[in-house]
Amino acid sequence: MYYQLYEFNHAALQPARAYAQAVRLLYANPFNPASSTPWGRTIAAAAEVFERTTRRYGKPEFGIETTVVDGKAVAVTEEVVWSRPFCRLIRFVRDLPAGRKPDARLLMVAPMSGHYATLLRGTVEAMLPHADVYITDWTDARMVPLSDGRFDLDDYIDYLIEMFRVLGPGAHVMGVCQPSVPVLAAVALMEARGDGNLPATMTLMGGPIDTRKNPTAVNRLAEEHGIDWFRENVIMQVPWPNPGFLRQVYPGFLQLSGFMSMNLDRHITAHKEFFMHLVEGDGEPAEKHRDFYDEYLAVMDLTAEFYLQTVDTVFVRHSLPKGEMTHRGEPVDPAAIRSVALLTVEGENDDISGVGQTKAAQDLCVNIPDAMRSHYLQPVVGHYGVFNGSRFRAEIAPRIVDFIAAHATPAAKQKRAKGAR
C-alpha cells in the first residue's frame, strides 16, 4: 500500500514540478532583467530546489567516452557481452592500437544494494588506463516482469560464476561493498569444484564479510530486528503500470530514506548550501551538488527474495564466517580457495562496513599462501572513499593495479600473449 501511495504522491506533484521548472527557466533566463537581481535568483533557486527534491531520478549514464592509455587519449565505448533478466555485463572497450599487448581482464562487481552500477563510475575511470574493465549492470527489479522468474542470493552467485566463464581463466575480480560475500562464495565454490575459469586475483573492498566485527548502526539494525521484521515492514508489491507489476520488492525509495536518515543533518545542510550558491550565482559548487545528488538519489528496487536472503545470511545469521553458508545445498567453504590471490581494502572511517569486517576474509581463506594475500587500511576515508574520490585514485587504485600485475597467473599471461599475436 505504501508503494502505491508513493506513486500516487509522485504523480500528484507532477503539475507542481512542471510549474516550478517553468518558473526556474523564466527567472534564470539571461534575457529576463530579474535574473541578474538577488530577488530573481532567489525565486529561481527556490523553484529548482523544489523541483529537484520532488522528482524521481532515473538511471544515470556512465558517460565515459575517453581514457588515457600509455600516455595517449583513446576512445571508450560500452559493449554488452552477456545478459540475463536481472543483469547485463558491460565491457568498456578501449580503442587501442592493433597488436598491443592486452591488459588484464577485470570484472567489477557493483553493489546490488539500492544504487545503480554507475555509482562506480569513478572506480571504472581509475582502472581503465590499466585494465580491460567489465562491470555488472544490475537491473531495477520493478522493470523485470514476473514472467522472468525470481532472483535471490543463490541466483546472484550463479550469475557471477557464469560471468567468470565468459571472461575465462586468469581474469581478476573486484567486489565493492555488498558483493564481497557472493564474490567470495562464488570463488570458493568454483575452487572446490575444480572449475578451470577461476580468477587470478580477488579484491574485496568495504564488504560485510563478518559483521560481528566492529558492528555499525546498519549491522545492529539487522541483528536487533530479525528477518521477520524486514519481511513484514519493508517488502512491498510493485504497483501498476511498471513492467514488474505485482513483483515483491524492497523499494528503492525506502532504501533511499534509510541512506539519508543516517546523515540527515548533512543532507539538509548540503541543500541549504546549494540554495545559497544558486542565489549567489556560484556555479561550480552548485554543479557539483547536482552531479552528486543526480547519482545519489537514483535508486533501484531489489527483489524481495534477494534482499531477505542477503539480510538473513550476512547480517542476521553470519553464515559465511560461521562456516554455515550454503549455495543450493552445497557448502561454501572459503578454505577451499588456494590458487586465487586475495586483496582486502577497508576505510578507516567506514560507517557501513566497519574496520575488520572485510579483513575477516583473510582469516577465512586459510589456504591462500601468505605471498598471495594482502590487506590495506586507507586512513581518513569513509565507505564511499574506499572506491571513489581523490584518495582512492591516488592511494588505493595503484595498490590494486600492482596487486593484479604481481599475481597474474601463468595461464593468464599465456592467454594474453596468444591474443597479442
PDB file of N, CA and C in Angstrom, residues 281-336:
ATOM      1  N   GLY A 281      24.948  32.977  -7.310  1.00  0.00           N
ATOM      2  CA  GLY A 281      25.463  32.796  -8.663  1.00  0.00           C
ATOM      3  C   GLY A 281      26.780  32.055  -8.703  1.00  0.00           C
ATOM      4  N   ASP A 282      27.050  31.246  -7.674  1.00  0.00           N
ATOM      5  CA  ASP A 282      28.301  30.482  -7.589  1.00  0.00           C
ATOM      6  C   ASP A 282      28.081  29.139  -8.282  1.00  0.00           C
ATOM      7  N   GLY A 283      28.415  29.068  -9.563  1.00  0.00           N
ATOM      8  CA  GLY A 283      28.021  27.948 -10.404  1.00  0.00           C
ATOM      9  C   GLY A 283      28.744  26.645 -10.142  1.00  0.00           C
ATOM     10  N   GLU A 284      30.041  26.678  -9.841  1.00  0.00           N
ATOM     11  CA  GLU A 284      30.811  25.435  -9.728  1.00  0.00           C
ATOM     12  C   GLU A 284      30.362  24.555  -8.563  1.00  0.00           C
ATOM     13  N   PRO A 285      30.222  25.107  -7.324  1.00  0.00           N
ATOM     14  CA  PRO A 285      29.720  24.261  -6.232  1.00  0.00           C
ATOM     15  C   PRO A 285      28.303  23.753  -6.489  1.00  0.00           C
ATOM     16  N   ALA A 286      27.473  24.584  -7.120  1.00  0.00           N
ATOM     17  CA  ALA A 286      26.106  24.164  -7.422  1.00  0.00           C
ATOM     18  C   ALA A 286      26.113  22.989  -8.392  1.00  0.00           C
ATOM     19  N   GLU A 287      26.993  23.011  -9.380  1.00  0.00           N
ATOM     20  CA  GLU A 287      27.058  21.931 -10.360  1.00  0.00           C
ATOM     21  C   GLU A 287      27.574  20.642  -9.713  1.00  0.00           C
ATOM     22  N   LYS A 288      28.510  20.767  -8.791  1.00  0.00           N
ATOM     23  CA  LYS A 288      28.998  19.587  -8.073  1.00  0.00           C
ATOM     24  C   LYS A 288      27.877  18.961  -7.248  1.00  0.00           C
ATOM     25  N   HIS A 289      27.037  19.814  -6.641  1.00  0.00           N
ATOM     26  CA  HIS A 289      25.891  19.316  -5.886  1.00  0.00           C
ATOM     27  C   HIS A 289      24.942  18.548  -6.803  1.00  0.00           C
ATOM     28  N   ARG A 290      24.652  19.122  -7.956  1.00  0.00           N
ATOM     29  CA  ARG A 290      23.757  18.450  -8.905  1.00  0.00           C
ATOM     30  C   ARG A 290      24.321  17.085  -9.310  1.00  0.00           C
ATOM     31  N   ASP A 291      25.606  17.063  -9.644  1.00  0.00           N
ATOM     32  CA  ASP A 291      26.227  15.813 -10.099  1.00  0.00           C
ATOM     33  C   ASP A 291      26.139  14.736  -9.018  1.00  0.00           C
ATOM     34  N   PHE A 292      26.443  15.128  -7.780  1.00  0.00           N
ATOM     35  CA  PHE A 292      26.440  14.148  -6.690  1.00  0.00           C
ATOM     36  C   PHE A 292      25.035  13.617  -6.440  1.00  0.00           C
ATOM     37  N   TYR A 293      24.054  14.505  -6.318  1.00  0.00           N
ATOM     38  CA  TYR A 293      22.710  14.058  -5.961  1.00  0.00           C
ATOM     39  C   TYR A 293      21.962  13.437  -7.144  1.00  0.00           C
ATOM     40  N   ASP A 294      22.346  13.761  -8.372  1.00  0.00           N
ATOM     41  CA  ASP A 294      21.768  13.045  -9.516  1.00  0.00           C
ATOM     42  C   ASP A 294      22.098  11.561  -9.423  1.00  0.00           C
ATOM     43  N   GLU A 295      23.271  11.247  -8.892  1.00  0.00           N
ATOM     44  CA  GLU A 295      23.696   9.855  -8.725  1.00  0.00           C
ATOM     45  C   GLU A 295      23.133   9.275  -7.434  1.00  0.00           C
ATOM     46  N   TYR A 296      23.251  10.021  -6.354  1.00  0.00           N
ATOM     47  CA  TYR A 296      22.888   9.519  -5.032  1.00  0.00           C
ATOM     48  C   TYR A 296      21.392   9.247  -4.911  1.00  0.00           C
ATOM     49  N   LEU A 297      20.581  10.082  -5.544  1.00  0.00           N
ATOM     50  CA  LEU A 297      19.131   9.957  -5.422  1.00  0.00           C
ATOM     51  C   LEU A 297      18.519   9.011  -6.453  1.00  0.00           C
ATOM     52  N   ALA A 298      19.343   8.464  -7.342  1.00  0.00           N
ATOM     53  CA  ALA A 298      18.862   7.481  -8.315  1.00  0.00           C
ATOM     54  C   ALA A 298      18.974   6.098  -7.692  1.00  0.00           C
ATOM     55  N   VAL A 299      17.835   5.481  -7.383  1.00  0.00           N
ATOM     56  CA  VAL A 299      17.843   4.198  -6.693  1.00  0.00           C
ATOM     57  C   VAL A 299      16.981   3.183  -7.441  1.00  0.00           C
ATOM     58  N   MET A 300      17.216   1.922  -7.144  1.00  0.00           N
ATOM     59  CA  MET A 300      16.519   0.826  -7.809  1.00  0.00           C
ATOM     60  C   MET A 300      15.911  -0.116  -6.778  1.00  0.00           C
ATOM     61  N   ASP A 301      14.862  -0.812  -7.168  1.00  0.00           N
ATOM     62  CA  ASP A 301      14.237  -1.817  -6.306  1.00  0.00           C
ATOM     63  C   ASP A 301      15.052  -3.109  -6.335  1.00  0.00           C
ATOM     64  N   LEU A 302      15.015  -3.847  -5.232  1.00  0.00           N
ATOM     65  CA  LEU A 302      15.638  -5.163  -5.141  1.00  0.00           C
ATOM     66  C   LEU A 302      14.546  -6.210  -4.986  1.00  0.00           C
ATOM     67  N   THR A 303      14.740  -7.389  -5.576  1.00  0.00           N
ATOM     68  CA  THR A 303      13.749  -8.442  -5.379  1.00  0.00           C
ATOM     69  C   THR A 303      13.694  -8.809  -3.894  1.00  0.00           C
ATOM     70  N   ALA A 304      12.500  -9.121  -3.419  1.00  0.00           N
ATOM     71  CA  ALA A 304      12.316  -9.446  -2.007  1.00  0.00           C
ATOM     72  C   ALA A 304      13.150 -10.652  -1.603  1.00  0.00           C
ATOM     73  N   GLU A 305      13.185 -11.665  -2.472  1.00  0.00           N
ATOM     74  CA  GLU A 305      13.900 -12.891  -2.105  1.00  0.00           C
ATOM     75  C   GLU A 305      15.404 -12.654  -1.991  1.00  0.00           C
ATOM     76  N   PHE A 306      15.971 -11.803  -2.869  1.00  0.00           N
ATOM     77  CA  PHE A 306      17.400 -11.497  -2.771  1.00  0.00           C
ATOM     78  C   PHE A 306      17.685 -10.707  -1.504  1.00  0.00           C
ATOM     79  N   TYR A 307      16.886  -9.686  -1.268  1.00  0.00           N
ATOM     80  CA  TYR A 307      17.123  -8.823  -0.111  1.00  0.00           C
ATOM     81  C   TYR A 307      17.015  -9.605   1.195  1.00  0.00           C
ATOM     82  N   LEU A 308      15.939 -10.381   1.352  1.00  0.00           N
ATOM     83  CA  LEU A 308      15.725 -11.102   2.603  1.00  0.00           C
ATOM     84  C   LEU A 308      16.771 -12.185   2.827  1.00  0.00           C
ATOM     85  N   GLN A 309      17.148 -12.896   1.744  1.00  0.00           N
ATOM     86  CA  GLN A 309      18.166 -13.933   1.898  1.00  0.00           C
ATOM     87  C   GLN A 309      19.513 -13.314   2.255  1.00  0.00           C
ATOM     88  N   THR A 310      19.820 -12.164   1.677  1.00  0.00           N
ATOM     89  CA  THR A 310      21.083 -11.493   1.985  1.00  0.00           C
ATOM     90  C   THR A 310      21.105 -11.007   3.426  1.00  0.00           C
ATOM     91  N   VAL A 311      20.042 -10.341   3.863  1.00  0.00           N
ATOM     92  CA  VAL A 311      19.973  -9.857   5.243  1.00  0.00           C
ATOM     93  C   VAL A 311      20.113 -11.018   6.222  1.00  0.00           C
ATOM     94  N   ASP A 312      19.392 -12.104   5.960  1.00  0.00           N
ATOM     95  CA  ASP A 312      19.412 -13.256   6.864  1.00  0.00           C
ATOM     96  C   ASP A 312      20.780 -13.926   6.882  1.00  0.00           C
ATOM     97  N   THR A 313      21.359 -14.141   5.706  1.00  0.00           N
ATOM     98  CA  THR A 313      22.627 -14.868   5.604  1.00  0.00           C
ATOM     99  C   THR A 313      23.803 -14.047   6.127  1.00  0.00           C
ATOM    100  N   VAL A 314      23.849 -12.764   5.732  1.00  0.00           N
ATOM    101  CA  VAL A 314      25.029 -11.942   6.012  1.00  0.00           C
ATOM    102  C   VAL A 314      24.938 -11.207   7.344  1.00  0.00           C
ATOM    103  N   PHE A 315      23.770 -10.622   7.640  1.00  0.00           N
ATOM    104  CA  PHE A 315      23.678  -9.707   8.770  1.00  0.00           C
ATOM    105  C   PHE A 315      23.011 -10.303  10.013  1.00  0.00           C
ATOM    106  N   VAL A 316      22.159 -11.305   9.840  1.00  0.00           N
ATOM    107  CA  VAL A 316      21.460 -11.876  10.994  1.00  0.00           C
ATOM    108  C   VAL A 316      22.157 -13.153  11.475  1.00  0.00           C
ATOM    109  N   ARG A 317      22.392 -14.096  10.565  1.00  0.00           N
ATOM    110  CA  ARG A 317      22.963 -15.392  10.970  1.00  0.00           C
ATOM    111  C   ARG A 317      24.482 -15.469  10.817  1.00  0.00           C
ATOM    112  N   HIS A 318      25.080 -14.527  10.113  1.00  0.00           N
ATOM    113  CA  HIS A 318      26.539 -14.508   9.906  1.00  0.00           C
ATOM    114  C   HIS A 318      27.024 -15.869   9.386  1.00  0.00           C
ATOM    115  N   SER A 319      26.336 -16.366   8.385  1.00  0.00           N
ATOM    116  CA  SER A 319      26.557 -17.745   7.942  1.00  0.00           C
ATOM    117  C   SER A 319      27.950 -17.991   7.380  1.00  0.00           C
ATOM    118  N   LEU A 320      28.484 -17.027   6.624  1.00  0.00           N
ATOM    119  CA  LEU A 320      29.789 -17.253   5.989  1.00  0.00           C
ATOM    120  C   LEU A 320      30.906 -17.399   7.013  1.00  0.00           C
ATOM    121  N   PRO A 321      31.093 -16.442   7.939  1.00  0.00           N
ATOM    122  CA  PRO A 321      32.192 -16.610   8.894  1.00  0.00           C
ATOM    123  C   PRO A 321      31.983 -17.759   9.872  1.00  0.00           C
ATOM    124  N   LYS A 322      30.725 -18.183  10.061  1.00  0.00           N
ATOM    125  CA  LYS A 322      30.460 -19.314  10.960  1.00  0.00           C
ATOM    126  C   LYS A 322      30.645 -20.661  10.261  1.00  0.00           C
ATOM    127  N   GLY A 323      30.880 -20.635   8.953  1.00  0.00           N
ATOM    128  CA  GLY A 323      31.031 -21.881   8.219  1.00  0.00           C
ATOM    129  C   GLY A 323      29.715 -22.572   7.931  1.00  0.00           C
ATOM    130  N   GLU A 324      28.611 -21.811   7.941  1.00  0.00           N
ATOM    131  CA  GLU A 324      27.279 -22.393   7.769  1.00  0.00           C
ATOM    132  C   GLU A 324      26.620 -21.998   6.449  1.00  0.00           C
ATOM    133  N   MET A 325      27.279 -21.225   5.612  1.00  0.00           N
ATOM    134  CA  MET A 325      26.665 -20.769   4.376  1.00  0.00           C
ATOM    135  C   MET A 325      26.635 -21.902   3.353  1.00  0.00           C
ATOM    136  N   THR A 326      25.508 -21.994   2.663  1.00  0.00           N
ATOM    137  CA  THR A 326      25.379 -22.979   1.588  1.00  0.00           C
ATOM    138  C   THR A 326      24.846 -22.294   0.334  1.00  0.00           C
ATOM    139  N   HIS A 327      25.106 -22.939  -0.802  1.00  0.00           N
ATOM    140  CA  HIS A 327      24.586 -22.467  -2.088  1.00  0.00           C
ATOM    141  C   HIS A 327      23.867 -23.638  -2.740  1.00  0.00           C
ATOM    142  N   ARG A 328      22.556 -23.563  -2.756  1.00  0.00           N
ATOM    143  CA  ARG A 328      21.715 -24.648  -3.277  1.00  0.00           C
ATOM    144  C   ARG A 328      22.079 -25.988  -2.642  1.00  0.00           C
ATOM    145  N   GLY A 329      22.315 -25.938  -1.322  1.00  0.00           N
ATOM    146  CA  GLY A 329      22.624 -27.143  -0.564  1.00  0.00           C
ATOM    147  C   GLY A 329      24.096 -27.504  -0.507  1.00  0.00           C
ATOM    148  N   GLU A 330      24.925 -26.829  -1.303  1.00  0.00           N
ATOM    149  CA  GLU A 330      26.366 -27.115  -1.322  1.00  0.00           C
ATOM    150  C   GLU A 330      27.095 -26.183  -0.358  1.00  0.00           C
ATOM    151  N   PRO A 331      27.936 -26.712   0.529  1.00  0.00           N
ATOM    152  CA  PRO A 331      28.637 -25.855   1.495  1.00  0.00           C
ATOM    153  C   PRO A 331      29.550 -24.846   0.790  1.00  0.00           C
ATOM    154  N   VAL A 332      29.590 -23.643   1.335  1.00  0.00           N
ATOM    155  CA  VAL A 332      30.503 -22.605   0.855  1.00  0.00           C
ATOM    156  C   VAL A 332      31.669 -22.548   1.827  1.00  0.00           C
ATOM    157  N   ASP A 333      32.823 -23.022   1.401  1.00  0.00           N
ATOM    158  CA  ASP A 333      33.991 -23.122   2.284  1.00  0.00           C
ATOM    159  C   ASP A 333      35.138 -22.273   1.742  1.00  0.00           C
ATOM    160  N   PRO A 334      35.372 -21.075   2.314  1.00  0.00           N
ATOM    161  CA  PRO A 334      36.480 -20.233   1.845  1.00  0.00           C
ATOM    162  C   PRO A 334      37.836 -20.912   1.953  1.00  0.00           C
ATOM    163  N   ALA A 335      37.949 -21.906   2.825  1.00  0.00           N
ATOM    164  CA  ALA A 335      39.222 -22.621   2.963  1.00  0.00           C
ATOM    165  C   ALA A 335      39.567 -23.398   1.704  1.00  0.00           C
ATOM    166  N   ALA A 336      38.595 -23.603   0.817  1.00  0.00           N
ATOM    167  CA  ALA A 336      38.863 -24.311  -0.438  1.00  0.00           C
ATOM    168  C   ALA A 336      39.700 -23.474  -1.389  1.00  0.00           C
TER     169      ALA A 336
END
